[in-house]
């Protein structure tokens, strides 16, 4: 009885802690997207920018280890590294394509471009985990898909085909990522911290030769060593790059740490509220910071995708309450918090 009471006490975090954690994820997700867009508007080295973010997170991990805040496997296990190759490969491709998406589309349109994460995740779970979705789940996916098509085809605003392409592909990668992460956690004996550490470190190493192969090296040299004049009162291109990298790298690391909290803050209600607030806030911040134009079509698209996502969350909650599956083939609830932020830290949602 005392054990049950103790367990119940552990699983009942204070309201302040729950609210604080939800607000942190909300601020972090919005900051990551806006800071990324801010830097990508002024630089033409998206992969080097991503690699810098990952390296900053790695340095912060090491500093936390040195001061005793975290315990990391500094001596790398090559068997673990080999086992994490699929996870790291998907992480690098997904993050790279997400950055390219954000480079080619407005900040307010970013969630539309990546709106197919939910349908792709349900499809991936069906194909790879043989998890048959219910009719209500399929209906939720159809709502989200309809919202995506409104934004891409029915809104009269010109949209970059490259941005849409990168958005769709990165959505597919995110869906695969949610399946692969289970096996990756098994490889590191269930430690989310170790998975974050390995993912950040190995992704940073893998990205270095890739950015050279795609031809970013001359542009990186120009950014670091070329003239960096800027109007009075404004940051230079290099200054923008360094500040943006520091913000996103630090938030990526902090989200890794926050994920170690042994509480489930994304209950259906908090999940739905924070997702809706984030969707609206991202659009408003895009208008304010980058002067994005929110047409009626784009607003309808964002609202439809949000509604479908929230309906999905509610249906999953109702279905999980009605019957707990006996086997392990239930698909993961899609992280409706910012996918990039989640993947950048290599943490499971």
XYZ file of C-alpha atoms in Angstrom:
349
model
C 0.000 0.000 0.000
C 2.807 2.372 0.912
C 4.525 1.508 -2.377
C 1.360 2.386 -4.305
C 1.006 5.614 -2.364
C 4.618 6.503 -3.065
C 4.156 5.675 -6.774
C 1.013 7.801 -6.912
C 2.873 10.660 -5.258
C 5.652 10.387 -7.824
C 3.157 10.429 -10.691
C 1.347 13.530 -9.393
C 3.630 16.480 -10.145
C 2.719 19.915 -8.851
C 0.563 22.064 -11.091
C 3.283 24.734 -11.143
C 5.810 22.205 -12.481
C 3.414 21.007 -15.171
C 2.520 24.553 -16.255
C 6.179 25.581 -16.178
C 7.242 22.637 -18.328
C 4.453 23.182 -20.873
C 5.304 26.886 -21.102
C 8.985 26.049 -21.522
C 8.265 23.705 -24.442
C 5.966 26.310 -25.987
C 8.565 29.087 -25.752
C 11.396 26.778 -26.834
C 9.532 25.474 -29.894
C 8.572 28.978 -31.053
C 12.076 30.329 -30.355
C 13.687 27.526 -32.360
C 11.507 28.170 -35.418
C 11.776 31.967 -35.310
C 15.528 32.016 -34.622
C 16.093 29.504 -37.424
C 14.071 31.613 -39.850
C 15.862 34.790 -38.745
C 19.277 33.286 -39.518
C 18.190 31.502 -42.718
C 16.849 34.800 -44.083
C 20.341 36.300 -43.962
C 22.660 33.347 -44.650
C 22.972 30.723 -47.370
C 24.601 27.965 -45.275
C 21.647 26.027 -43.765
C 23.649 22.841 -43.151
C 26.574 24.639 -41.511
C 24.043 26.489 -39.341
C 22.509 23.167 -38.307
C 25.931 21.639 -37.608
C 26.848 24.640 -35.445
C 23.634 24.197 -33.413
C 24.449 20.533 -32.819
C 28.054 21.311 -31.833
C 26.861 23.926 -29.309
C 24.516 21.333 -27.786
C 27.412 18.835 -27.617
C 29.647 21.391 -25.848
C 26.850 22.149 -23.346
C 26.413 18.410 -22.717
C 30.132 18.108 -21.992
C 30.097 21.126 -19.658
C 27.119 19.664 -17.774
C 29.030 16.379 -17.475
C 32.180 18.090 -16.191
C 30.317 19.983 -13.442
C 28.463 16.821 -12.444
C 25.004 17.858 -13.630
C 24.812 14.893 -16.006
C 26.558 11.548 -16.329
C 27.445 10.801 -19.953
C 29.239 7.873 -21.642
C 32.241 9.961 -22.732
C 34.053 6.832 -23.970
C 31.925 5.990 -26.987
C 30.728 2.412 -27.452
C 31.268 1.523 -31.126
C 28.539 -1.133 -31.027
C 26.086 1.493 -29.828
C 27.270 3.897 -32.541
C 26.700 1.243 -35.222
C 23.269 0.426 -33.847
C 22.282 4.108 -33.928
C 23.215 4.618 -37.594
C 19.562 4.482 -38.831
C 18.458 6.899 -36.110
C 21.306 9.351 -36.726
C 20.866 9.140 -40.510
C 17.158 9.955 -40.243
C 17.937 12.724 -37.761
C 20.422 14.411 -40.088
C 18.191 14.121 -43.173
C 15.089 15.233 -41.278
C 16.738 18.257 -39.657
C 18.458 19.265 -42.909
C 15.222 19.107 -44.881
C 13.373 20.980 -42.113
C 15.930 23.791 -42.330
C 15.621 23.876 -46.124
C 11.826 24.013 -45.723
C 12.096 26.999 -43.417
C 14.539 28.682 -45.787
C 12.137 28.482 -48.737
C 8.780 29.222 -47.028
C 7.450 31.876 -44.650
C 7.596 31.201 -40.912
C 3.788 31.339 -40.798
C 3.543 28.772 -43.636
C 6.089 26.386 -42.098
C 3.499 24.364 -40.173
C 1.428 24.006 -43.361
C 4.463 22.811 -45.353
C 5.104 20.213 -42.651
C 1.429 19.531 -42.056
C 1.585 15.926 -43.300
C 3.522 14.666 -40.254
C 0.376 13.219 -38.658
C -0.985 11.304 -41.700
C 2.502 9.992 -42.528
C 3.032 8.831 -38.929
C -0.260 6.921 -38.884
C 0.584 5.383 -42.286
C 4.108 4.458 -41.176
C 2.771 2.849 -37.996
C 0.322 0.805 -40.062
C 2.955 -0.343 -42.568
C 5.823 -1.023 -40.146
C 4.087 -1.774 -36.832
C 0.897 -3.247 -38.329
C -1.167 -0.895 -36.137
C -4.565 -0.637 -37.817
C -5.984 2.887 -37.310
C -9.657 3.349 -36.451
C -12.080 5.169 -38.722
C -11.966 8.209 -36.437
C -8.168 8.294 -36.669
C -8.420 8.121 -40.463
C -10.995 10.920 -40.381
C -8.599 13.070 -38.328
C -5.844 12.368 -40.870
C -8.147 13.308 -43.742
C -8.923 16.642 -42.047
C -5.211 17.392 -41.688
C -4.544 16.353 -45.297
C -7.387 18.589 -46.504
C -5.857 21.486 -44.543
C -2.509 20.843 -46.214
C -4.079 20.912 -49.681
C -5.947 24.147 -48.882
C -2.637 25.843 -48.046
C -0.711 24.441 -50.989
C -3.242 24.435 -53.846
C -6.310 26.514 -52.953
C -4.635 29.578 -51.460
C -3.748 32.124 -54.135
C -0.471 33.110 -52.456
C 2.609 31.989 -54.444
C 4.421 29.178 -52.596
C 7.901 27.815 -53.289
C 7.659 24.289 -54.812
C 11.067 23.562 -53.263
C 9.750 24.534 -49.838
C 6.751 22.212 -50.253
C 9.002 19.367 -51.456
C 11.365 19.692 -48.495
C 8.408 20.027 -46.112
C 6.721 16.847 -47.350
C 9.938 14.814 -47.298
C 10.908 16.066 -43.826
C 7.392 15.116 -42.647
C 7.967 11.585 -43.937
C 11.314 11.446 -42.123
C 9.683 12.618 -38.883
C 7.135 9.811 -39.215
C 9.885 7.202 -39.666
C 11.806 8.785 -36.789
C 8.917 8.127 -34.380
C 9.132 4.407 -35.206
C 12.941 4.081 -35.195
C 13.315 5.884 -31.855
C 11.888 2.865 -29.976
C 14.670 0.584 -31.209
C 17.247 3.321 -30.653
C 16.211 3.603 -27.005
C 16.657 -0.151 -26.575
C 20.223 0.141 -27.883
C 21.110 2.683 -25.154
C 19.260 0.644 -22.495
C 16.304 3.022 -22.357
C 18.324 6.136 -21.435
C 16.869 9.237 -23.122
C 19.895 11.212 -21.928
C 22.404 8.864 -23.579
C 20.320 8.837 -26.761
C 20.322 12.666 -26.823
C 24.101 12.711 -26.319
C 24.882 10.135 -29.004
C 22.396 11.642 -31.487
C 23.742 15.184 -31.168
C 27.386 14.097 -31.306
C 27.083 11.628 -34.199
C 24.789 13.941 -36.182
C 27.309 16.784 -35.853
C 30.111 14.492 -37.076
C 28.043 13.170 -40.002
C 26.941 16.631 -41.138
C 30.496 17.957 -41.524
C 31.399 16.008 -44.713
C 27.846 16.405 -46.075
C 27.969 20.204 -46.010
C 31.299 20.022 -47.879
C 29.816 17.661 -50.487
C 26.836 19.936 -51.183
C 29.182 22.857 -51.800
C 28.676 24.993 -48.693
C 32.384 25.293 -47.836
C 33.104 28.421 -49.972
C 30.006 30.135 -48.531
C 31.061 29.147 -44.995
C 34.508 30.650 -45.612
C 32.911 33.847 -46.918
C 30.615 34.022 -43.872
C 33.424 33.525 -41.345
C 36.246 35.481 -42.975
C 34.616 37.781 -45.534
C 33.514 41.401 -45.034
C 30.659 41.662 -42.535
C 29.512 45.263 -42.709
C 26.053 46.029 -41.411
C 23.901 49.169 -41.111
C 24.262 51.066 -37.839
C 22.164 49.484 -35.133
C 21.840 46.131 -36.951
C 23.756 42.892 -36.531
C 26.115 41.766 -39.275
C 25.437 38.504 -41.104
C 28.042 36.743 -38.969
C 26.627 38.290 -35.794
C 23.130 37.112 -36.729
C 24.492 33.641 -37.464
C 26.358 33.382 -34.147
C 23.483 34.694 -32.015
C 20.934 32.489 -33.795
C 23.178 29.448 -33.391
C 23.640 30.159 -29.676
C 19.876 30.502 -29.113
C 18.889 27.359 -31.018
C 21.816 25.279 -29.736
C 21.043 26.233 -26.131
C 17.328 25.481 -26.525
C 18.130 22.136 -28.148
C 20.255 21.222 -25.131
C 17.698 22.498 -22.610
C 14.938 20.502 -24.269
C 17.087 17.398 -23.863
C 17.347 18.119 -20.148
C 13.653 18.924 -19.833
C 12.777 15.596 -21.440
C 14.407 13.845 -18.483
C 11.680 15.107 -16.143
C 9.848 11.977 -15.054
C 6.424 13.534 -15.542
C 3.965 13.293 -18.385
C 3.039 16.898 -19.023
C 1.409 16.288 -22.396
C -1.901 15.006 -21.107
C -4.615 15.398 -23.773
C -5.853 18.728 -22.405
C -2.441 20.394 -21.951
C -1.339 18.871 -25.251
C -4.299 20.321 -27.141
C -4.095 23.743 -25.538
C -0.328 24.126 -26.018
C -0.567 22.918 -29.637
C -3.342 25.347 -30.490
C -1.558 28.241 -28.797
C 1.695 27.387 -30.583
C -0.020 27.220 -33.982
C -1.655 30.614 -33.578
C 1.433 32.193 -31.985
C 3.699 30.980 -34.810
C 1.464 32.691 -37.369
C 1.262 35.940 -35.403
C 5.024 35.978 -34.766
C 5.622 35.371 -38.479
C 3.483 38.414 -39.279
C 5.161 40.564 -36.641
C 8.814 39.561 -37.065
C 9.004 38.776 -40.775
C 5.967 40.664 -42.134
C 4.371 37.457 -43.432
C 1.033 37.939 -45.151
C -1.695 35.710 -43.674
C -4.374 35.373 -46.341
C -7.809 33.885 -45.673
C -6.702 30.702 -47.453
C -3.562 30.348 -45.357
C -5.445 31.032 -42.123
C -8.056 28.413 -43.138
C -5.285 25.916 -43.885
C -3.564 26.433 -40.518
C -6.900 26.254 -38.658
C -7.914 23.030 -40.473
C -4.580 21.315 -39.759
C -4.768 22.364 -36.106
C -8.363 21.157 -35.791
C -7.484 17.769 -37.328
C -4.462 17.413 -35.044
C -6.444 18.304 -31.927
C -9.252 15.942 -32.927
C -6.648 13.179 -33.378
C -5.278 13.839 -29.876
C -8.775 13.627 -28.395
C -9.598 10.409 -30.307
C -6.329 8.763 -29.192
C -7.121 9.667 -25.590
C -10.663 8.277 -25.799
C -9.482 5.072 -27.498
C -6.650 4.511 -25.012
C -9.088 4.922 -22.125
C -11.610 2.555 -23.693
C -9.157 -0.290 -24.226
C -5.494 -0.670 -23.374
C -3.903 -2.717 -26.183
C -2.555 -6.071 -25.064
C 0.286 -6.062 -27.553
C 2.980 -3.516 -28.229
C 1.830 -2.581 -31.712
C 0.013 0.624 -30.888
C 1.349 3.591 -32.773
C 2.944 6.486 -30.965
C 0.976 9.639 -30.314
C 2.415 12.188 -32.697
C 4.410 14.857 -30.889
C 2.439 17.982 -31.750
C 5.057 20.050 -30.005
C 7.686 21.336 -32.459
C 9.102 18.332 -34.276
C 12.371 20.024 -35.111
C 12.983 20.956 -31.547
C 12.307 17.433 -30.467
C 14.533 15.870 -33.071
C 17.301 18.381 -32.664
C 17.766 17.225 -29.119
C 17.434 13.604 -30.121
C 14.824 13.030 -27.475
C 11.749 10.881 -27.621
C 8.495 12.741 -27.226
